[in-house]
mmCIF file of C-alpha atoms in Angstrom:
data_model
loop_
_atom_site.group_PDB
_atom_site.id
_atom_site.type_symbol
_atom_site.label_atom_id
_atom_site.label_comp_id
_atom_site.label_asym_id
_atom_site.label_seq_id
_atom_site.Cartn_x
_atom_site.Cartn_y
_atom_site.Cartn_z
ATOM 1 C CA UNK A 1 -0.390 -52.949 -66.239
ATOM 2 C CA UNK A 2 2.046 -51.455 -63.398
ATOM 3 C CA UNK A 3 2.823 -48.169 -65.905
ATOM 4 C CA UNK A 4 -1.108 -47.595 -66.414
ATOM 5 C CA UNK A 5 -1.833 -47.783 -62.535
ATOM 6 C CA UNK A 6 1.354 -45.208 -62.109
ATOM 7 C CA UNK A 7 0.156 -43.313 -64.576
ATOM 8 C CA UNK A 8 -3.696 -43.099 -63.490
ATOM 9 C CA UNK A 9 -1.847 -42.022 -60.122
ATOM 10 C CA UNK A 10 0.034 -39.633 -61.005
ATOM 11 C CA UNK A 11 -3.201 -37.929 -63.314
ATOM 12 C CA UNK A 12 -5.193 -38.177 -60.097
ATOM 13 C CA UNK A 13 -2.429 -36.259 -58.036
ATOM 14 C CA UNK A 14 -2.073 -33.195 -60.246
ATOM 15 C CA UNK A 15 -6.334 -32.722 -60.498
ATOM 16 C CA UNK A 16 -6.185 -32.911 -57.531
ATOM 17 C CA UNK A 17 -3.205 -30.601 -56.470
ATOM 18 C CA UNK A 18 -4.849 -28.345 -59.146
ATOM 19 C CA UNK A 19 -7.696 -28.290 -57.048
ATOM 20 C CA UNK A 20 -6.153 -27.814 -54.105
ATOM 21 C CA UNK A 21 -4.701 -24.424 -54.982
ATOM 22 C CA UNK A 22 -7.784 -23.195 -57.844
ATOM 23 C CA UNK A 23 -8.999 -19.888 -56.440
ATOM 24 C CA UNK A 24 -12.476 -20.279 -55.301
ATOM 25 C CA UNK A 25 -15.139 -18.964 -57.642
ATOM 26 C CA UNK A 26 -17.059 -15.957 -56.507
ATOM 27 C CA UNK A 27 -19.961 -15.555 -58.974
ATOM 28 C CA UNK A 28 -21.098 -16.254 -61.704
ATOM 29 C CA UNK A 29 -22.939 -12.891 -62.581
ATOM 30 C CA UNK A 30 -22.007 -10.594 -65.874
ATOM 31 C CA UNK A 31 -19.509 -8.276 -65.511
ATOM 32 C CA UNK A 32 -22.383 -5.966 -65.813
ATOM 33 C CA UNK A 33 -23.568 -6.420 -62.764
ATOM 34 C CA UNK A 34 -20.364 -6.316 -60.997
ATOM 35 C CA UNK A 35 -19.082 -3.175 -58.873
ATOM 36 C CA UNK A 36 -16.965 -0.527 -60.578
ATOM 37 C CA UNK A 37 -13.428 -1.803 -59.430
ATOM 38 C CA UNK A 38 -12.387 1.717 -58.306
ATOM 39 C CA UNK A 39 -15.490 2.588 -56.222
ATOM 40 C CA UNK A 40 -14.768 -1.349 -54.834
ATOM 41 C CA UNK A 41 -11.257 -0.545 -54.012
ATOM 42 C CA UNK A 42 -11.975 2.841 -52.245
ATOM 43 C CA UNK A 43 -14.741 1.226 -50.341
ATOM 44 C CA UNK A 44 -11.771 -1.221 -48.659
ATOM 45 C CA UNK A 45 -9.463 1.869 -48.202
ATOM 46 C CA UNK A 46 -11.986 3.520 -46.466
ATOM 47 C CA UNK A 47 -12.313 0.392 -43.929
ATOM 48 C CA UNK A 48 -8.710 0.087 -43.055
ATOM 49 C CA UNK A 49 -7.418 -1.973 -46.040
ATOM 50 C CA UNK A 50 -4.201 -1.445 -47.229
ATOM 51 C CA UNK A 51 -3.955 -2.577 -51.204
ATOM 52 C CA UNK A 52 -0.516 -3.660 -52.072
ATOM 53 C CA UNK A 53 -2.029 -5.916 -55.712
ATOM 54 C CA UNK A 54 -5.706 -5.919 -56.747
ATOM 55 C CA UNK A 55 -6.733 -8.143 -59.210
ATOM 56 C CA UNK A 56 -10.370 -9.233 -61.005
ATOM 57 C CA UNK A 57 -9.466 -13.337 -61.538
ATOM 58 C CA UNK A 58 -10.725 -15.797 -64.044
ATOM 59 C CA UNK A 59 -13.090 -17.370 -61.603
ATOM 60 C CA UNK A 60 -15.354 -14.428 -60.893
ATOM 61 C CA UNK A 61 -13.660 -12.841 -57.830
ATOM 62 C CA UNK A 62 -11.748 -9.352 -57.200
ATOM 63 C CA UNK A 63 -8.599 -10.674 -55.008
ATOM 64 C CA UNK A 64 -6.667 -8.265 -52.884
ATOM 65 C CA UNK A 65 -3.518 -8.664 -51.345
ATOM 66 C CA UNK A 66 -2.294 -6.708 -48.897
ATOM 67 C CA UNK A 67 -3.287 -5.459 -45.104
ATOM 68 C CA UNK A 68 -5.883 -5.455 -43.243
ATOM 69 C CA UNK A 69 -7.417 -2.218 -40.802
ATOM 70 C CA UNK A 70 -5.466 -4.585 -38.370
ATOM 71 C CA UNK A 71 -2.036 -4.343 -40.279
ATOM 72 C CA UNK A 72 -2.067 -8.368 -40.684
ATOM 73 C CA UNK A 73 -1.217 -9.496 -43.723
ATOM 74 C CA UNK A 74 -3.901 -10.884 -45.941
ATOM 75 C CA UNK A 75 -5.323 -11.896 -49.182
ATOM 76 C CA UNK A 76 -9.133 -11.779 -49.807
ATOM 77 C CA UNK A 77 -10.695 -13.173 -53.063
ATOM 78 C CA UNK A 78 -14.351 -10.573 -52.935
ATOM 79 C CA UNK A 79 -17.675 -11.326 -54.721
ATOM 80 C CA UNK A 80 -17.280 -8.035 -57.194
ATOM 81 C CA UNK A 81 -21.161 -8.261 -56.948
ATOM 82 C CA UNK A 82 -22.439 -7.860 -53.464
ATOM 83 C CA UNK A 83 -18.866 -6.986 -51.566
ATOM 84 C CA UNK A 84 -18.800 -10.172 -49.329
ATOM 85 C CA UNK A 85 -15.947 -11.265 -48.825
ATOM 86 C CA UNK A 86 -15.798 -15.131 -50.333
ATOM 87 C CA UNK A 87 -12.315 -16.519 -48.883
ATOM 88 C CA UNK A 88 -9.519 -15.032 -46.461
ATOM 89 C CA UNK A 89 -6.195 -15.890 -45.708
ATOM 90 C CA UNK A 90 -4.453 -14.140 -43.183
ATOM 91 C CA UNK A 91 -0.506 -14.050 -42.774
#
């Protein structure tokens, strides 16, 4: 009985560290409707961003790491469909 309870425990633990670090999800919308990644990206470098990675993730989202107009460090998962900007994290 004491190995199943450790077990269930340590199941629990890694869902929910999993969870803990999933990126968010941005949309759900075809690719079809999403912006053309270069016109996306210029539209950033035009307000200040500095792009050190761009990706397009599994979960719907273009993610950006890099600087902001402010020169703070940052990484920005983007709805690819309307531009907003979903989640931030700022160094």
């Amino acid at each position: 009985m004491k190995s199943t309870s450790i077990a269930l425990l340590a199941a629990a633990l890694s869902l929910s560290a999993a969870t803990a670090f999933a990126d968010p999800t941005c949309t759900t919308e075809p690719k079809s409707a999403w912006q053309d990644q270069e016109v996306f990206k210029q539209s950033l470098l035009d307000q200040g961003y500095k792009i050190k990675k761009f990706k397009e993730t599994d979960t719907g989202c273009y993610e950006i790491y890099g600087w902001n107009s402010q020169g703070q460090k940052v990484e920005i998962y983007f709805n690819p469909v309307n531009g907003e900007a979903v989640k931030t994290e700022i160094d």
